[in-house]
Amino acid sequence: MRYISTRGEAPALGFEDVLLTGLATDGGLYVPESLPHFSVEEIRSWRGLPYAELAYKVMYPFVEDAIPADDFRKMLGETYSVFSHQAVAPLVQLDTNEWVMELFRGPTLAFKDFALQLLGRLLDYVLEKRKQHVVIMGATSGDTGSAAIEGCRRCEHVDIFILHPYQRVSEVQRRQMTTVQGDNIHNIAVKGNFDDCQRMVKESFGNQSFLGGKTQLAAVNSINWARIMAQIVYYFQASLALGGPDRSMAFSVPTGNFGDIFAGYLAKKMGLPIAQLVIATNRNDILHRFMSGNKYEQHQLEHTLSPSMDIMVSSNFERLLFDLHGRDGAAVKDLLERAAKGPVSIEDYRWKHARKLFDSDAVDDKTTCDTIRDIYEKNEYLLDPHTAIGVRAARNCRRDSTVPMITLGTAHPAKFPDAIAESGLVVKPQLPAHMADLFEREERYTVLDNNVSEVQGFIAKHWKNA
Ligand SMILES: *Cc1c(COP(=O)(O)O)cnc(C)c1O
């Protein structure tokens, strides 16, 4: 399988290189040159498979040039055995034909574990083979940092440095990062905001000379193809559990960077019968505004009760734009260069095609809280604010009540106690047993000034073979 850039100029790469590369050299994102397609008979034959085995069936075509089948199977077995539920991605019923798929049974209680648990193992495997080392550098405002750290904690060939804004992430989120023990794990609290952290990461990727040529940076942000790939699997899993592929499913997906829902779009293209895909956003609704009015325009960032969806632009949307433009990289490049300067639209027939593929909705904080309360009162089931947005959007956008509607449950409610409190419920979400002592665990992090050379100096000094 070859991977090509959405901006049409960077060289095509194989899986190993795509894994180790963030952005393509032309600024684009890598996508498979072609997708595997599975027949209904084949998908039906996967009914009842354990999650890791299903993951093998769905993902192997993407990695087969790089990893022997047995090695990949073993890796998947290990990856998904760290989840705390036997079904890995269990379904919970909310109402007739309405479900939540709980994607928060991994080590950091958010769906990002599905991809990052695998990504850490993939990186270590490929680096071992190549006798290479990488430094992962990333900025986080919450969920990604902890999932990345958990994913890399046992990697031999990876050091990970995660920057978070000092005193500006929630205590649960901070502790999930800073209490993970390991010589290759480094948390840096920057005396600045999230944008400062992100700027330093970007600058460091642009000029890696501070590493002295002895190692290289790698990215684990949501544009990494391997993350998208791992997220395709659970769409198949949910469908098979509810009678697919012999009936269609609808999915509602709490969306920020468009990674998770893009995986659903790919599942459909790979042969899974999906009748409806709902893009659920919070007040940071660039995608909903585009879907409703064919205008792609950045607004100011709003801070909401669903912080993991607080974005101004959705980086993975570029991958959809590539398909909408008949995979014409030059057209995508032109469009996104214009979009960086002001609002843009696409040709009407292309936009209409996008509207056939997706429905969308934007949900504000008040409605998020109303939904948390409403579901708790009717079901005694506690939603986290991101999932609540998904459930609300699912109900608002539903087209056919005979089609099962599955909302992706992206985080455990205990990660976001403020939203639960704000919804007026007196119930307190409890951390699962394996994390109950989170507030007693020892923390390790270094506070640094908002200064890129100080941060780079720290990294240069502290990675394994420095
Ligand atoms: C990252 C995240 C999202 C958004 O996912 P995207 O793939 O960026 O669209 C939604 N909910 C939670 C809890 C997240 O951590």
Short mmCIF file of N, CA and C and ligand atoms in Angstrom, two decimals, residues 110-112 143-144 222 227 231 253-261 308-309 316 384 386 410-411 416, ligand 1:
data_model
loop_
_atom_site.label_atom_id
_atom_site.label_comp_id
_atom_site.label_asym_id
_atom_site.label_seq_id
_atom_site.Cartn_x
_atom_site.Cartn_y
_atom_site.Cartn_z
N ALA A 110 -10.22 7.88 27.39
CA ALA A 110 -10.77 8.58 26.23
C ALA A 110 -10.44 7.76 24.98
N PHE A 111 -11.18 8.02 23.91
CA PHE A 111 -11.06 7.15 22.72
C PHE A 111 -9.67 7.20 22.10
N LYS A 112 -8.90 8.24 22.42
CA LYS A 112 -7.58 8.37 21.81
C LYS A 112 -6.68 7.18 22.13
N ASP A 143 -6.48 15.70 26.59
CA ASP A 143 -6.55 14.26 26.37
C ASP A 143 -5.39 13.66 25.57
N THR A 144 -4.92 14.37 24.55
CA THR A 144 -3.93 13.76 23.67
C THR A 144 -2.64 13.45 24.41
N SER A 222 -3.12 14.21 15.67
CA SER A 222 -4.18 13.44 15.04
C SER A 222 -4.07 13.39 13.52
N ARG A 227 -3.15 6.73 13.31
CA ARG A 227 -4.24 6.96 14.26
C ARG A 227 -5.59 6.81 13.60
N GLN A 231 -8.84 3.83 14.12
CA GLN A 231 -10.20 4.23 14.49
C GLN A 231 -11.27 3.67 13.54
N VAL A 253 -20.78 11.48 15.79
CA VAL A 253 -19.39 11.52 16.24
C VAL A 253 -19.02 12.91 16.77
N PRO A 254 -18.75 13.01 18.08
CA PRO A 254 -18.26 14.28 18.64
C PRO A 254 -16.95 14.64 17.96
N THR A 255 -16.91 15.80 17.32
CA THR A 255 -15.83 16.07 16.37
C THR A 255 -15.04 17.32 16.71
N GLY A 256 -13.72 17.20 16.64
CA GLY A 256 -12.82 18.34 16.79
C GLY A 256 -11.97 18.46 15.55
N ASN A 257 -10.95 17.63 15.46
CA ASN A 257 -10.04 17.67 14.33
C ASN A 257 -10.47 16.79 13.16
N PHE A 258 -11.66 16.21 13.22
CA PHE A 258 -12.22 15.44 12.11
C PHE A 258 -11.51 14.11 11.90
N GLY A 259 -10.75 13.64 12.91
CA GLY A 259 -10.07 12.37 12.74
C GLY A 259 -11.02 11.19 12.92
N ASP A 260 -11.76 11.22 14.01
CA ASP A 260 -12.63 10.11 14.34
C ASP A 260 -13.72 9.91 13.29
N ILE A 261 -14.35 10.98 12.88
CA ILE A 261 -15.44 10.82 11.91
C ILE A 261 -14.89 10.49 10.52
N SER A 308 -11.94 19.15 24.56
CA SER A 308 -11.21 18.37 23.56
C SER A 308 -11.76 18.61 22.15
N MET A 309 -12.82 19.37 22.06
CA MET A 309 -13.35 19.73 20.74
C MET A 309 -13.21 21.23 20.49
N ASN A 316 -7.83 17.36 9.96
CA ASN A 316 -8.10 16.20 9.11
C ASN A 316 -9.17 16.44 8.04
N ASP A 384 -20.29 12.02 29.44
CA ASP A 384 -19.33 13.12 29.52
C ASP A 384 -19.80 14.20 28.54
N HIS A 386 -18.55 15.65 25.92
CA HIS A 386 -18.32 15.42 24.48
C HIS A 386 -19.35 14.43 23.94
N THR A 410 -16.81 9.32 23.62
CA THR A 410 -15.38 9.58 23.44
C THR A 410 -14.61 9.72 24.74
N ALA A 411 -15.29 9.97 25.86
CA ALA A 411 -14.55 10.10 27.13
C ALA A 411 -15.41 9.64 28.29
N PHE A 416 -14.39 14.84 33.32
CA PHE A 416 -14.94 16.19 33.18
C PHE A 416 -16.00 16.48 34.25
C1 LIG B 1 -10.04 14.28 20.70
C2 LIG B 1 -11.41 14.19 21.23
C3 LIG B 1 -12.54 14.47 20.41
C4 LIG B 1 -12.41 14.93 18.97
O1 LIG B 1 -11.92 13.94 18.11
P1 LIG B 1 -11.39 14.32 16.65
O2 LIG B 1 -10.84 13.07 16.08
O3 LIG B 1 -10.32 15.36 16.86
O4 LIG B 1 -12.52 14.85 15.87
C5 LIG B 1 -13.79 14.31 20.97
N1 LIG B 1 -13.97 13.94 22.24
C6 LIG B 1 -12.91 13.68 23.06
C7 LIG B 1 -13.17 13.30 24.47
C8 LIG B 1 -11.61 13.79 22.58
O5 LIG B 1 -10.58 13.54 23.41
#
